[in-house]
Tab-separated table of C-alpha atoms in Angstrom:
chain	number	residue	atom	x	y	z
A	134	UNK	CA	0.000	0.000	0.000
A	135	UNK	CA	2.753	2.278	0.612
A	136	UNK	CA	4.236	2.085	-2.499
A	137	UNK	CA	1.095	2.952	-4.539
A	138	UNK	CA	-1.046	5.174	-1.995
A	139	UNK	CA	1.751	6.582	0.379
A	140	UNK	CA	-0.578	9.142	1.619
A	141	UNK	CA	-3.153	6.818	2.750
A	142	UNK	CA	-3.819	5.595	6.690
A	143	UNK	CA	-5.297	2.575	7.463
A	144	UNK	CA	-6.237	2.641	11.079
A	145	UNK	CA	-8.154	-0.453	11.332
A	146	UNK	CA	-8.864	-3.916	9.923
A	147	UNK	CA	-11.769	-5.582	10.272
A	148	UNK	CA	-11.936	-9.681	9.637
A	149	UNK	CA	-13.975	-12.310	10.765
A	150	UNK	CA	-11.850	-14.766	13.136
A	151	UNK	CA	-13.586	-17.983	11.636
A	152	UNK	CA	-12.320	-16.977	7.904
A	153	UNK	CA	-8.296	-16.042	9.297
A	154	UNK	CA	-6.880	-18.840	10.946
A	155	UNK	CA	-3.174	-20.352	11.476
A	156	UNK	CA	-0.679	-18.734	9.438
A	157	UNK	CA	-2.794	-15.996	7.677
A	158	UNK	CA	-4.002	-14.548	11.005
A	159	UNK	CA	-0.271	-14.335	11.581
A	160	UNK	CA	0.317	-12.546	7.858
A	161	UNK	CA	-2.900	-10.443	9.041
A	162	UNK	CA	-1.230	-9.591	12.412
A	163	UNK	CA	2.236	-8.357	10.909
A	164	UNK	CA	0.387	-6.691	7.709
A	165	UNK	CA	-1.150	-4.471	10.354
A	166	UNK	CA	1.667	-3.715	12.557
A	167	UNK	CA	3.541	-2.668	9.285
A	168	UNK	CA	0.596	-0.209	7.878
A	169	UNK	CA	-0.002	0.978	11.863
A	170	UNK	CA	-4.061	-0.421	11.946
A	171	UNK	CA	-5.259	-1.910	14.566
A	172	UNK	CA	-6.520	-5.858	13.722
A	173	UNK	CA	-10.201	-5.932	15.068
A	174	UNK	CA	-11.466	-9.464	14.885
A	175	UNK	CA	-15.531	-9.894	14.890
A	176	UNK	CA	-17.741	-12.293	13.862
A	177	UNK	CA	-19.896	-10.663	10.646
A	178	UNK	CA	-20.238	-14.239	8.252
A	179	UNK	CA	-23.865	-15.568	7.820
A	180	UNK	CA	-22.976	-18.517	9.629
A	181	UNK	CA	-24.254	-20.977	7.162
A	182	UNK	CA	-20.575	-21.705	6.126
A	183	UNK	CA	-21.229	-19.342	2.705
A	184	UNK	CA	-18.426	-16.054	2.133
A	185	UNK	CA	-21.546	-14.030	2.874
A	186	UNK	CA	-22.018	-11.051	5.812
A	187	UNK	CA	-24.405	-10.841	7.569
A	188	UNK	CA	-25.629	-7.377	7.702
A	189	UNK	CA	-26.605	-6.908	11.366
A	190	UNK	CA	-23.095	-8.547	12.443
A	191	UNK	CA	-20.848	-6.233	10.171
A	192	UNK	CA	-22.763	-3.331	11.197
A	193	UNK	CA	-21.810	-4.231	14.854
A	194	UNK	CA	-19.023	-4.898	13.708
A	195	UNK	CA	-18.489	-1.314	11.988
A	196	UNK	CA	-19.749	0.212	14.812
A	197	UNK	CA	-17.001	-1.037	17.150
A	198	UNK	CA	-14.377	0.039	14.712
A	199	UNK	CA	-15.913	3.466	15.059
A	200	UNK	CA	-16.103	3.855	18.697
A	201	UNK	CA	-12.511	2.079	19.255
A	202	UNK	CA	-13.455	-0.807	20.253
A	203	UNK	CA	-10.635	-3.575	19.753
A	204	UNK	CA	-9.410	-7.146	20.109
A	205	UNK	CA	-11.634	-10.299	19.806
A	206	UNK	CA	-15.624	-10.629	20.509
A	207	UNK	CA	-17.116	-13.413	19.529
A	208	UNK	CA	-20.747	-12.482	21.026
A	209	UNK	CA	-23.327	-13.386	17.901
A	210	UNK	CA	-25.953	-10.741	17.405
């Protein structure tokens, strides 16, 4: 990102803890220690097992991003 959009701040990242697992939770980690975001992990999938968010979830999820809120909650909605 900082080669092609230097001017651009990415204060958080938002990903679903059930979809990043193992080693790409640890890429996710160390991507956002690099860019300076805070990693905010939430639940916001369907929870059918489809690539789908559900809408209530990621706008929790959104909401927690805006008031701060960080680390891992794994409370359904």
């Amino acid at each position: 990102v900082g080669d092609h959009a230097p001017d651009l701040s990415i204060h958080a990242v938002l990903a679903d803890p059930d979809w990043v697992v193992g080693d790409e939770l640890a890429d996710l980690r160390a991507a956002c220690d690099d860019a300076g975001a805070t990693l905010v992990l939430r639940p916001v999938a369907v929870g059918d097992g489809s690539p789908r968010h559900d809408p209530r979830r990621l706008a929790t999820a959104y909401a927690d991003v805006v008031e701060g809120l960080t680390g891992t909650t794994a409370t359904p909605v």
